[in-house]
PDB file of C-alpha atoms in Angstrom:
ATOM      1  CA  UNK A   1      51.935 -26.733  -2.511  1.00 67.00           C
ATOM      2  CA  UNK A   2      53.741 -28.455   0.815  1.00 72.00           C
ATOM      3  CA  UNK A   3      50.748 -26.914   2.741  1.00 68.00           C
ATOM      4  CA  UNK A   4      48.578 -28.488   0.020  1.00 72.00           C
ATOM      5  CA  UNK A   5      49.565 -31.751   0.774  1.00 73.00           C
ATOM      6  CA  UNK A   6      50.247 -32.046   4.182  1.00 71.00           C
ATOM      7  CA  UNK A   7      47.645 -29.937   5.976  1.00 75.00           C
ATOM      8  CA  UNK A   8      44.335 -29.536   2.525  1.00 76.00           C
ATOM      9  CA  UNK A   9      42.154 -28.125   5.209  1.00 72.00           C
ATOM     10  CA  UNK A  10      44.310 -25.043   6.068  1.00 77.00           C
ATOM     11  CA  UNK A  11      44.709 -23.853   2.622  1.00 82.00           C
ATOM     12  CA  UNK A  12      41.606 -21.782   2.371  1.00 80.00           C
ATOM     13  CA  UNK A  13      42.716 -19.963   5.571  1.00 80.00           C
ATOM     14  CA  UNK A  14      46.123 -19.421   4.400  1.00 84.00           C
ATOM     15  CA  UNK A  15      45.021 -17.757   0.744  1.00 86.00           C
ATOM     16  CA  UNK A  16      42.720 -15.577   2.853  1.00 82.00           C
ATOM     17  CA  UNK A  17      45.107 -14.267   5.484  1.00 85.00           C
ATOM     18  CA  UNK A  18      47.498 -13.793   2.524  1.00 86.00           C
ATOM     19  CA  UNK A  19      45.134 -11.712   0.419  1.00 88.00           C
ATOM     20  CA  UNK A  20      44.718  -9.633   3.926  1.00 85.00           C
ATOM     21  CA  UNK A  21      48.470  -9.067   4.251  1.00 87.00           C
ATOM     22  CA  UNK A  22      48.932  -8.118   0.745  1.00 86.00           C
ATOM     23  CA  UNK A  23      45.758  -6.379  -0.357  1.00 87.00           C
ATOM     24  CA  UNK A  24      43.672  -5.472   2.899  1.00 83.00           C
ATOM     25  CA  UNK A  25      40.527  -6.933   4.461  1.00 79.00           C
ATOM     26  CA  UNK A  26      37.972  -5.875   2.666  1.00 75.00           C
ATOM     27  CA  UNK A  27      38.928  -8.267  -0.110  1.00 76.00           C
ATOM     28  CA  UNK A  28      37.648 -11.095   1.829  1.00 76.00           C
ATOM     29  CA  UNK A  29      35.235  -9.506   4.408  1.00 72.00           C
ATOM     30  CA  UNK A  30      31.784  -9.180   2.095  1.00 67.00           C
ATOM     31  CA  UNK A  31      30.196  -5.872   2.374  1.00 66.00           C
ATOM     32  CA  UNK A  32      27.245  -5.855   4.911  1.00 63.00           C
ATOM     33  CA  UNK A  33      24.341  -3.527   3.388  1.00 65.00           C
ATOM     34  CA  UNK A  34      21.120  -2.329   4.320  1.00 71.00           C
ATOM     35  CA  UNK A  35      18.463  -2.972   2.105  1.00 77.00           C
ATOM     36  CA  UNK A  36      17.284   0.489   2.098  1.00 76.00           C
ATOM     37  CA  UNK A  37      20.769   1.374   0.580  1.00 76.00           C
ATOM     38  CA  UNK A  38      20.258  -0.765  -2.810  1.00 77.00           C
ATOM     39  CA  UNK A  39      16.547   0.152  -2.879  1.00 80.00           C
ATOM     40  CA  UNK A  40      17.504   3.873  -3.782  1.00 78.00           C
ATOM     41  CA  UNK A  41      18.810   2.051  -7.434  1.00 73.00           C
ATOM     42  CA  UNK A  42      15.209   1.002  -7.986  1.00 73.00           C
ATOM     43  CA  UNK A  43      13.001   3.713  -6.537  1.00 73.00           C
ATOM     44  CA  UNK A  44      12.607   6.096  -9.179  1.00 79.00           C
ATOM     45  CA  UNK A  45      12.343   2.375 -11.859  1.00 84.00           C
ATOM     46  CA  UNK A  46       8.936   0.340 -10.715  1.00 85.00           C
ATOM     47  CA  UNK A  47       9.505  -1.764 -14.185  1.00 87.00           C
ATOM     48  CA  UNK A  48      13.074  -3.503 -12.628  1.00 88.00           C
ATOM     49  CA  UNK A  49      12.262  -6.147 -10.276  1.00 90.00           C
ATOM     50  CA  UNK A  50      14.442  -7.065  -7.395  1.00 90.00           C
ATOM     51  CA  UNK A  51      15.827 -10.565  -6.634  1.00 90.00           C
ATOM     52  CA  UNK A  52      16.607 -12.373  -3.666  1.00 88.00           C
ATOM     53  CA  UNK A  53      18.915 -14.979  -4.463  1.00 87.00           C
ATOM     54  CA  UNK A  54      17.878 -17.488  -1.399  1.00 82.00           C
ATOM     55  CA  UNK A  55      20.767 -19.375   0.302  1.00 76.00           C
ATOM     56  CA  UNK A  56      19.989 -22.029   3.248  1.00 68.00           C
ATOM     57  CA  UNK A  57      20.129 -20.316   6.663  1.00 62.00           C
ATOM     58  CA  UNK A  58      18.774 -16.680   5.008  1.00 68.00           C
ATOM     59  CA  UNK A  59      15.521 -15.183   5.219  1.00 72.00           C
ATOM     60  CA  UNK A  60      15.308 -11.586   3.282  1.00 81.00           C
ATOM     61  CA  UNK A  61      11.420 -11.582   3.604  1.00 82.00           C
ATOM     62  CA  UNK A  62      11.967  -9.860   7.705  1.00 78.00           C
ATOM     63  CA  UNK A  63      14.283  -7.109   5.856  1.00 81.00           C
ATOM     64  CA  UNK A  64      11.770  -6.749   3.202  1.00 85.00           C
ATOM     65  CA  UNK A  65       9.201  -6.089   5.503  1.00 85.00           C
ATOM     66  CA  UNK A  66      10.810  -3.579   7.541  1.00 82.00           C
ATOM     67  CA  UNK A  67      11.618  -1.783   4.768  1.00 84.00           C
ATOM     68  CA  UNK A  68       8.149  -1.378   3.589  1.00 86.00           C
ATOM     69  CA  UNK A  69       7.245  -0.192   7.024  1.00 84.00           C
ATOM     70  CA  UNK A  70       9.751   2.604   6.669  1.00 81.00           C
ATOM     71  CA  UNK A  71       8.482   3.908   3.651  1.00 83.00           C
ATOM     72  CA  UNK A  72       5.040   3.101   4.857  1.00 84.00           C
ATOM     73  CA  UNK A  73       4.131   0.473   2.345  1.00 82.00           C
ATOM     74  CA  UNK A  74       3.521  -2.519   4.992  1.00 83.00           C
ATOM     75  CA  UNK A  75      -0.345  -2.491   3.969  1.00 85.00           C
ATOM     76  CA  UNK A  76       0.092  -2.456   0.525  1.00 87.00           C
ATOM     77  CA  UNK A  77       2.451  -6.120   0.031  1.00 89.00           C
ATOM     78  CA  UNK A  78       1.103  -8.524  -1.541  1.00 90.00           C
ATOM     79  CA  UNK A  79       2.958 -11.663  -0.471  1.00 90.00           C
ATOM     80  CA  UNK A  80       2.773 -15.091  -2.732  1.00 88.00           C
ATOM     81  CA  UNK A  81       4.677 -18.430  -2.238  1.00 88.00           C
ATOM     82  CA  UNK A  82       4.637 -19.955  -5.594  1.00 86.00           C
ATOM     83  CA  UNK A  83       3.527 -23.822  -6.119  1.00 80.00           C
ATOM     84  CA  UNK A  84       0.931 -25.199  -8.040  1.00 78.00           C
ATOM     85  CA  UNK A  85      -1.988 -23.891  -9.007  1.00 81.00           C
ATOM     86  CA  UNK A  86      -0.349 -20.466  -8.070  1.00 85.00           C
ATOM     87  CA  UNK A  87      -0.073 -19.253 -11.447  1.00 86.00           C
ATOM     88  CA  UNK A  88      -2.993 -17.564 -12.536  1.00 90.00           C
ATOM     89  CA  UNK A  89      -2.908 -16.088  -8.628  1.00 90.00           C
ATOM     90  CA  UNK A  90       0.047 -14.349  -9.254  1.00 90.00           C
ATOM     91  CA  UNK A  91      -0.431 -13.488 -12.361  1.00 90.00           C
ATOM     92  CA  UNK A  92      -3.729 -11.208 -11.205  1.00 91.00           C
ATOM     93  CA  UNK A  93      -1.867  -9.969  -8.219  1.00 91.00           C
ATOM     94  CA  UNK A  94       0.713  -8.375 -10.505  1.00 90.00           C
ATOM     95  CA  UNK A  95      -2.208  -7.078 -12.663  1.00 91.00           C
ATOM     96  CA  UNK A  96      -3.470  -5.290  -9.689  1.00 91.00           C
ATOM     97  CA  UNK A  97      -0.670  -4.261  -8.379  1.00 89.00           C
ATOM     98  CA  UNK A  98       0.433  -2.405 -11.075  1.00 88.00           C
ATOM     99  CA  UNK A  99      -2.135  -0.287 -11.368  1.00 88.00           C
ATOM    100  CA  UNK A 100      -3.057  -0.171  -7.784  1.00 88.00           C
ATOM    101  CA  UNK A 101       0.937   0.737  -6.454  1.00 86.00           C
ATOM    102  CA  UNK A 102       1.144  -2.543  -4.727  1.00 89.00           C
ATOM    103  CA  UNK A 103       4.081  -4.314  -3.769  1.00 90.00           C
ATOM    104  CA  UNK A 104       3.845  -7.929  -5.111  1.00 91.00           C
ATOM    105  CA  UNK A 105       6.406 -10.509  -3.235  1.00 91.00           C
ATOM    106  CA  UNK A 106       6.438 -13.778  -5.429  1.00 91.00           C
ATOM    107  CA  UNK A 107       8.408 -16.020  -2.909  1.00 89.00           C
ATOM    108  CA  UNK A 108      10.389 -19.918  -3.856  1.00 87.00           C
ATOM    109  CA  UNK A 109       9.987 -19.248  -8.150  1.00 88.00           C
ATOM    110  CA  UNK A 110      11.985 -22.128  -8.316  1.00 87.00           C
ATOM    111  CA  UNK A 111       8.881 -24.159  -7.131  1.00 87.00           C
ATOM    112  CA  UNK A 112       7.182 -22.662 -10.229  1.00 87.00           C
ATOM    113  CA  UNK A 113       9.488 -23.491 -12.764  1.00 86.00           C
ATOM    114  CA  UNK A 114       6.773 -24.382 -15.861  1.00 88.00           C
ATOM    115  CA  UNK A 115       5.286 -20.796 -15.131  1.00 90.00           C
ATOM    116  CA  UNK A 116       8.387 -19.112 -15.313  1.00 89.00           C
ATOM    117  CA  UNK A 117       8.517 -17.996 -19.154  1.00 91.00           C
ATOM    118  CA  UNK A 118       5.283 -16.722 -18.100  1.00 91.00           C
ATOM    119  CA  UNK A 119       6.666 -14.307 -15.543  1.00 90.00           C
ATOM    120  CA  UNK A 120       9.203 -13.435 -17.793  1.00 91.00           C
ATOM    121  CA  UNK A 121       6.678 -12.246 -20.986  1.00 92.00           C
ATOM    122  CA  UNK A 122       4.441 -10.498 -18.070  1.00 91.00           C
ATOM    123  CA  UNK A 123       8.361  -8.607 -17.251  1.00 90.00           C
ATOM    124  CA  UNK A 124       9.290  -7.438 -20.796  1.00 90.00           C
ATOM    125  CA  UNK A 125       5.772  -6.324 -20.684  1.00 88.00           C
ATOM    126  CA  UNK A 126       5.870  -3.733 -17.911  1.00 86.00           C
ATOM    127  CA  UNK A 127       6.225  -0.223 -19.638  1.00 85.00           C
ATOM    128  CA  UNK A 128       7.023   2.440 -16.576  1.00 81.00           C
ATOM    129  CA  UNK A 129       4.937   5.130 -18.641  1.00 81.00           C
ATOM    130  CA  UNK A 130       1.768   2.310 -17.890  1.00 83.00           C
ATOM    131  CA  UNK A 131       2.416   1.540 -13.999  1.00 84.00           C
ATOM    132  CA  UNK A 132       1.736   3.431 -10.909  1.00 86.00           C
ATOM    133  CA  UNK A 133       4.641   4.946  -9.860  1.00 85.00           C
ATOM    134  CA  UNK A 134       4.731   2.952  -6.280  1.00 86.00           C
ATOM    135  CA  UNK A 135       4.108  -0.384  -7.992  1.00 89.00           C
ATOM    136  CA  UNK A 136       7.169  -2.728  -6.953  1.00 90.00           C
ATOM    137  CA  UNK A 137       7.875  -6.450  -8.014  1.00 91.00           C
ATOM    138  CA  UNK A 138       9.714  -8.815  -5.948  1.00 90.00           C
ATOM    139  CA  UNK A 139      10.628 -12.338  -6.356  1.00 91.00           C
ATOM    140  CA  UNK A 140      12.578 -14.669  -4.335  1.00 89.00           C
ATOM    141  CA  UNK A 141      14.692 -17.985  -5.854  1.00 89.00           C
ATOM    142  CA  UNK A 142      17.005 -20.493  -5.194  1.00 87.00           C
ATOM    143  CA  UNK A 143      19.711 -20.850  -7.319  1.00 86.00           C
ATOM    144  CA  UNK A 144      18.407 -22.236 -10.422  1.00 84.00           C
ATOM    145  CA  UNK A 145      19.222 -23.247 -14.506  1.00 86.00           C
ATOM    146  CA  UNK A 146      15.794 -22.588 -15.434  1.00 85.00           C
ATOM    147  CA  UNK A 147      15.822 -18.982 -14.093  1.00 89.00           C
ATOM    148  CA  UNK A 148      15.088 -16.585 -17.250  1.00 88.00           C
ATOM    149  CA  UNK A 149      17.892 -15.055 -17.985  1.00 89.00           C
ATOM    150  CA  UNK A 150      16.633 -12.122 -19.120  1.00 89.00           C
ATOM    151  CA  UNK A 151      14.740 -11.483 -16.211  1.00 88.00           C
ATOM    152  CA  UNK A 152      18.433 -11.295 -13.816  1.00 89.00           C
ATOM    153  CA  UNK A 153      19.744  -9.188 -16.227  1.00 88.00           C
ATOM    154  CA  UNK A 154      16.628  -6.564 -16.173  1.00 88.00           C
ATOM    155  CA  UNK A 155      16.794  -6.778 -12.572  1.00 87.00           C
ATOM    156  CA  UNK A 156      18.875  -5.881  -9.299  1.00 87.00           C
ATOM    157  CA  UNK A 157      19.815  -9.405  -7.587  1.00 86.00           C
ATOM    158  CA  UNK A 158      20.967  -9.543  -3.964  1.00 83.00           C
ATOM    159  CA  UNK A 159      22.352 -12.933  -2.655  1.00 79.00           C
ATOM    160  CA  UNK A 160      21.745 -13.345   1.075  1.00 70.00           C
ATOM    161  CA  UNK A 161      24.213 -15.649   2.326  1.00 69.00           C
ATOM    162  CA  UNK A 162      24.358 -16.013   5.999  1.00 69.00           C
ATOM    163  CA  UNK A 163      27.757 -14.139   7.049  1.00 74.00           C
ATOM    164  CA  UNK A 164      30.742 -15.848   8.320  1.00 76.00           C
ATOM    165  CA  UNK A 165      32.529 -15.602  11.269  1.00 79.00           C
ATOM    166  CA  UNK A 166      31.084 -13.675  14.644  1.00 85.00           C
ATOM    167  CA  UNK A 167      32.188 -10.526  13.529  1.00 85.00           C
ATOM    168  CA  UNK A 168      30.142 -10.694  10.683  1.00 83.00           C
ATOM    169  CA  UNK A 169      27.386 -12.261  11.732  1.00 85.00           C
ATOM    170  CA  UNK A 170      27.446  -9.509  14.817  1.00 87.00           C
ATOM    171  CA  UNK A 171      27.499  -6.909  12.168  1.00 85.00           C
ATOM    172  CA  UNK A 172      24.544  -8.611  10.574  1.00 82.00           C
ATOM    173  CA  UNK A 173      21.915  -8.792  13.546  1.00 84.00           C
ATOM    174  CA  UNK A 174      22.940  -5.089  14.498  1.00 84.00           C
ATOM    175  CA  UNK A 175      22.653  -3.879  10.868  1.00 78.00           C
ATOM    176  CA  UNK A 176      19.170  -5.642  10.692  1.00 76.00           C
ATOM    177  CA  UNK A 177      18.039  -3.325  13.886  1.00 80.00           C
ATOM    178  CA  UNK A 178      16.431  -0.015  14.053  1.00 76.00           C
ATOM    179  CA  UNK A 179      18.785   2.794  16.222  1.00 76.00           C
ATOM    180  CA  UNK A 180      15.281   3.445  18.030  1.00 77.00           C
ATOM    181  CA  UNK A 181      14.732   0.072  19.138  1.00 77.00           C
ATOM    182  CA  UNK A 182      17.738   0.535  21.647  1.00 78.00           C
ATOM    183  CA  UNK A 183      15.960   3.596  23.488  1.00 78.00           C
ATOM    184  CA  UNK A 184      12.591   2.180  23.519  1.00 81.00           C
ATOM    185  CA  UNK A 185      12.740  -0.307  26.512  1.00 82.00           C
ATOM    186  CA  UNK A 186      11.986   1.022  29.699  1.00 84.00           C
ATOM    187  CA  UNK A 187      14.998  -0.206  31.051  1.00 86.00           C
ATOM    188  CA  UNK A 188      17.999   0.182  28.134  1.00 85.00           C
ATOM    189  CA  UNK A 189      21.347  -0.676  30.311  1.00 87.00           C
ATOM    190  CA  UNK A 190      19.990  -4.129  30.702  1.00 87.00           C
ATOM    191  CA  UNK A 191      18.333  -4.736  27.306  1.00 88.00           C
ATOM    192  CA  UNK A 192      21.490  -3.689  25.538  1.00 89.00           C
ATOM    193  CA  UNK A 193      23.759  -6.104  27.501  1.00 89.00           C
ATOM    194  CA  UNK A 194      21.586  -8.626  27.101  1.00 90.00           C
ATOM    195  CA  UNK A 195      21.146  -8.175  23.590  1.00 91.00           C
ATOM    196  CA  UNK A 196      24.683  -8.275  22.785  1.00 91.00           C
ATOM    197  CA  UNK A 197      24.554 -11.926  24.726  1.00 90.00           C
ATOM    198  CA  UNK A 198      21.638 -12.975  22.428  1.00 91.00           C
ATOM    199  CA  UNK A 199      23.327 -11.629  19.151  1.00 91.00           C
ATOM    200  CA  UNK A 200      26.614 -13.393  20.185  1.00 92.00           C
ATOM    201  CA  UNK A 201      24.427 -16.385  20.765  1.00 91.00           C
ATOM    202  CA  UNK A 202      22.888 -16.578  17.234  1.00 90.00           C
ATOM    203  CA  UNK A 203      26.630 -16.396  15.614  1.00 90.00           C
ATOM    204  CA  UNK A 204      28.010 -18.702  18.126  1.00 90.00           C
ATOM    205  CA  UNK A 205      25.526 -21.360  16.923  1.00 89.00           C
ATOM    206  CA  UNK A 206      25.533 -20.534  12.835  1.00 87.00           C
ATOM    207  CA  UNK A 207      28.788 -20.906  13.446  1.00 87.00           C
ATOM    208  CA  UNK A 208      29.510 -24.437  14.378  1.00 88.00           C
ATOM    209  CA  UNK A 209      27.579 -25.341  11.190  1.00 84.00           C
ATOM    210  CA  UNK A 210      31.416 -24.909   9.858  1.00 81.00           C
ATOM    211  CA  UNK A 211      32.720 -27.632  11.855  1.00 82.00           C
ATOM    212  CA  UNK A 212      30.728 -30.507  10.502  1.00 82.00           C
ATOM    213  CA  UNK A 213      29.693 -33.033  12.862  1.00 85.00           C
ATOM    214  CA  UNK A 214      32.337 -31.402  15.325  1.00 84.00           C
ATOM    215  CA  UNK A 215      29.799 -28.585  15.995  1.00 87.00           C
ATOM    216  CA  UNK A 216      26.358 -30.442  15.420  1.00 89.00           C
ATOM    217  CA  UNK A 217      25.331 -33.799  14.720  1.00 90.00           C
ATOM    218  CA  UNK A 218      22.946 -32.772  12.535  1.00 89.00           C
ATOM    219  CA  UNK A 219      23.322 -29.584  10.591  1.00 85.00           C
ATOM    220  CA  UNK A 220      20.332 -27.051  11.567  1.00 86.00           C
ATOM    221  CA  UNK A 221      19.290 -24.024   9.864  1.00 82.00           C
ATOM    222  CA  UNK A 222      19.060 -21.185  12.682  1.00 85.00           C
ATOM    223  CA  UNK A 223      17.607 -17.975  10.655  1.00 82.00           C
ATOM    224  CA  UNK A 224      16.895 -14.750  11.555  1.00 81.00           C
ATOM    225  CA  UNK A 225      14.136 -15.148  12.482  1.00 82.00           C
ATOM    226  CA  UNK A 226      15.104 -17.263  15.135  1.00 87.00           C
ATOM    227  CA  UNK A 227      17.019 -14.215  16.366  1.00 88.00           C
ATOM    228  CA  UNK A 228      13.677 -11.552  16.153  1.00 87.00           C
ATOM    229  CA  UNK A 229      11.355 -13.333  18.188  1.00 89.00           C
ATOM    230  CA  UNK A 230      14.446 -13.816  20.547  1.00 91.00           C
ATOM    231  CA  UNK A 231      14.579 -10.345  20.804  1.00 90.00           C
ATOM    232  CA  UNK A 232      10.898  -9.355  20.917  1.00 89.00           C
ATOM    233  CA  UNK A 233      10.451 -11.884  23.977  1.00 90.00           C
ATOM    234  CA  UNK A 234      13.820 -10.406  25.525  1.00 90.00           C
ATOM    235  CA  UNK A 235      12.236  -7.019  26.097  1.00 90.00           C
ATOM    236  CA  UNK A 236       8.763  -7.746  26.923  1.00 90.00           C
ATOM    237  CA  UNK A 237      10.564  -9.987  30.272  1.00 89.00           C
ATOM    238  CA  UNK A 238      12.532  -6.996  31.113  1.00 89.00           C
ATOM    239  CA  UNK A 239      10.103  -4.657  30.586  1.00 88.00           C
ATOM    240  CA  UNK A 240       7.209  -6.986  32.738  1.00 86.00           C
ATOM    241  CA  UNK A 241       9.338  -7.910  35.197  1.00 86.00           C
ATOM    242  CA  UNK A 242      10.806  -6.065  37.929  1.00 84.00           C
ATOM    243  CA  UNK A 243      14.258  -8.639  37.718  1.00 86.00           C
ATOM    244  CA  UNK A 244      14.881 -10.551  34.759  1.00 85.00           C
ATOM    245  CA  UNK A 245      13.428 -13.959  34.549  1.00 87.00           C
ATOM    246  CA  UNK A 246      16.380 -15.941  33.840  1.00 86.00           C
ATOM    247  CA  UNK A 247      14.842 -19.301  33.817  1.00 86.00           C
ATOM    248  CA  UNK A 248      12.090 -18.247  31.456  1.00 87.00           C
ATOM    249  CA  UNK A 249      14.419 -16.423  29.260  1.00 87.00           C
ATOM    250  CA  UNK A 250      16.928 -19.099  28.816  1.00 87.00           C
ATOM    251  CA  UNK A 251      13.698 -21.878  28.141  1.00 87.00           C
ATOM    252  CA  UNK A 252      12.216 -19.424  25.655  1.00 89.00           C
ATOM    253  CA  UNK A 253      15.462 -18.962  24.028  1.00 88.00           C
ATOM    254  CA  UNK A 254      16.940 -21.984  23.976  1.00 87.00           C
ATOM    255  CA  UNK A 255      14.079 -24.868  24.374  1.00 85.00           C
ATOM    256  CA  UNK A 256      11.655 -23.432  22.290  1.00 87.00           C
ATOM    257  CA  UNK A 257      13.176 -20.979  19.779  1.00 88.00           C
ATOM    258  CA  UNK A 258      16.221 -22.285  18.581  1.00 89.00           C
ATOM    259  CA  UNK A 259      16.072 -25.733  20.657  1.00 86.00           C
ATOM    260  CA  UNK A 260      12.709 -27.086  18.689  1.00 86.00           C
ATOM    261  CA  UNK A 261      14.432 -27.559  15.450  1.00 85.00           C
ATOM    262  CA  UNK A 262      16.930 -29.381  17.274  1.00 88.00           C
ATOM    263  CA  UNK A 263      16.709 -33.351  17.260  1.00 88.00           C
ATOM    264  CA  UNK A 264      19.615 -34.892  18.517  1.00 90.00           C
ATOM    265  CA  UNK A 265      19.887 -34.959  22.575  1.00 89.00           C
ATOM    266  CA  UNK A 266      23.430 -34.335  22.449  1.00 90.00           C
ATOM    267  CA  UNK A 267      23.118 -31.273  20.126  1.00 88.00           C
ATOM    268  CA  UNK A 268      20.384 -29.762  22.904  1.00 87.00           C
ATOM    269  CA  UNK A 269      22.752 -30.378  25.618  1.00 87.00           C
ATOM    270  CA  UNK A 270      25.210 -28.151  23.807  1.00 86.00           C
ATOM    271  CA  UNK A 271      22.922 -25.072  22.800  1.00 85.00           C
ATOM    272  CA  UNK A 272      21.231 -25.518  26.225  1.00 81.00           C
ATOM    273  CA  UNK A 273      25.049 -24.675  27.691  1.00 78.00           C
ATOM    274  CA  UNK A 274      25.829 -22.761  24.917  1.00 76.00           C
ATOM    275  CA  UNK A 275      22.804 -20.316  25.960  1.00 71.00           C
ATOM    276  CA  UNK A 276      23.006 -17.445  28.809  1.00 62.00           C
ATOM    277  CA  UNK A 277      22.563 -19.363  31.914  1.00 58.00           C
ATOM    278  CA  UNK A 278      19.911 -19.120  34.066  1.00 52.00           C
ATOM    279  CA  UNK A 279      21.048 -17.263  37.989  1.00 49.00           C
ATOM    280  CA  UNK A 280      19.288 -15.158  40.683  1.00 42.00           C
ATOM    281  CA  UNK A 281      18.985 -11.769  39.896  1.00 42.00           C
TER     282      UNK A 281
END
């Protein structure tokens, strides 16, 4: 109560170091799981469809997609962003798909909110004994009232909230990576330090989102995504050049990937010194 009143903003970190003392960690450290792990619950069950419950910040489309390359299903998705005059779309893609073993991805329903009893009549519909057996469904959502009801409790739901704190967020970008991709570079002592710099990077900047207008100006949504094509320009200047281009590296990473959502001139100045700085090599 006396830390109630005279310090409010340290009260959340006080309940959570003492739930750490007393009970352990992992009461407030969320689990960090591979979506290959919770796709085993569906695998045998192509009539449950899965659930992305969308937070800002989180994109679970990449995982998706690397998933379906692993069990060799990347030709076969059938990706949809709901809006209007979408309906009838999605409604035939599902038709197909069900009898074809596609994967259907119906991203944003919460765009498509007058079609949604719809998609819930087409779901109590789907008899396993009548699909093909690789036939998956997919949908993606904000948090919504309109959401049928029945639909998240026939399904599996997975909330992907970006993680907090660097350790978690570290966890995160590793978890998200294939073991292979470490060996593949030609030159793996220097990817794999520098890759550690650009993870670190990524949950340096998603974390000054917590500070307010202490860490940004203006609150930006850095994604994953920003983070892959980080990494997929990382090894191709290691790999092409015979010393690493620091100059181009740090402009790619910080001017053009995560630095062109970013308006405010003093917020660049901070991610441009934030970033690995360019020096001879």
């Amino acid at each position: 109560i006396i830390h109630r009143i005279l310090r409010p903003e340290k009260v959340v970190p006080l309940i959570q170091q003492l739930i750490s003392q007393e009970m352990g960690k992992q009461f407030i450290e969320p689990p960090t799981t591979k979506l290959t792990e919770i796709y085993e619950e569906i695998e045998n069950k192509p009539s449950i469809p899965f659930i992305f419950v969308l937070s800002p910040g989180a994109d679970p489309i990449a995982e998706l997609m690397k998933l379906a390359e692993v069990k060799g299903f990347k030709a076969n998705v059938m990706p949809l962003s709901l809006g209007q005059g979408q309906e009838k779309v999605a409604e035939d893609a599902i038709s197909y798909a069900k009898k074809e073993g596609k994967w259907v991805v119906l991203q944003n329903c919460h765009l498509a909110l007058s079609w949604l009893p719809a998609l819930e009549r087409i779901i109590e519909n789907l008899q396993e004994e009548e699909l093909n057996y690789d036939f998956r469904l997919w949908l993606t959502s904000m948090p919504s009232e309109n959401f049928p009801v029945s639909v998240l409790q026939r399904g599996i739901k997975q909330t992907n909230e970006p993680p907090k704190g660097l350790r978690q967020n570290l966890l995160r970008s590793y978890l998200g990576m294939e073991a292979k991709k470490f060996e593949d570079c030609t030159k793996p002592h220097e990817y794999k330090n520098l890759l550690f710099g650009l993870c670190f990077f990524h949950a340096l900047v998603q974390e000054r989102k917590k500070y307010g207008p202490l860490g940004w100006n203006i609150p930006y949504e850095f994604t994953q995504a920003d983070l892959a094509i980080s990494t997929s320009q990382l090894k191709l200047f290691i790999e092409g050049y015979e010393h690493i281009p620091w100059k181009a590296l740090n402009y790619m990473v910080a001017e053009a990937n995560y630095g062109g959502r970013v308006t405010d001139p003093m917020d660049r100045s901070c991610l441009l010194y934030t970033s690995p700085s360019p020096r001879d090599s």
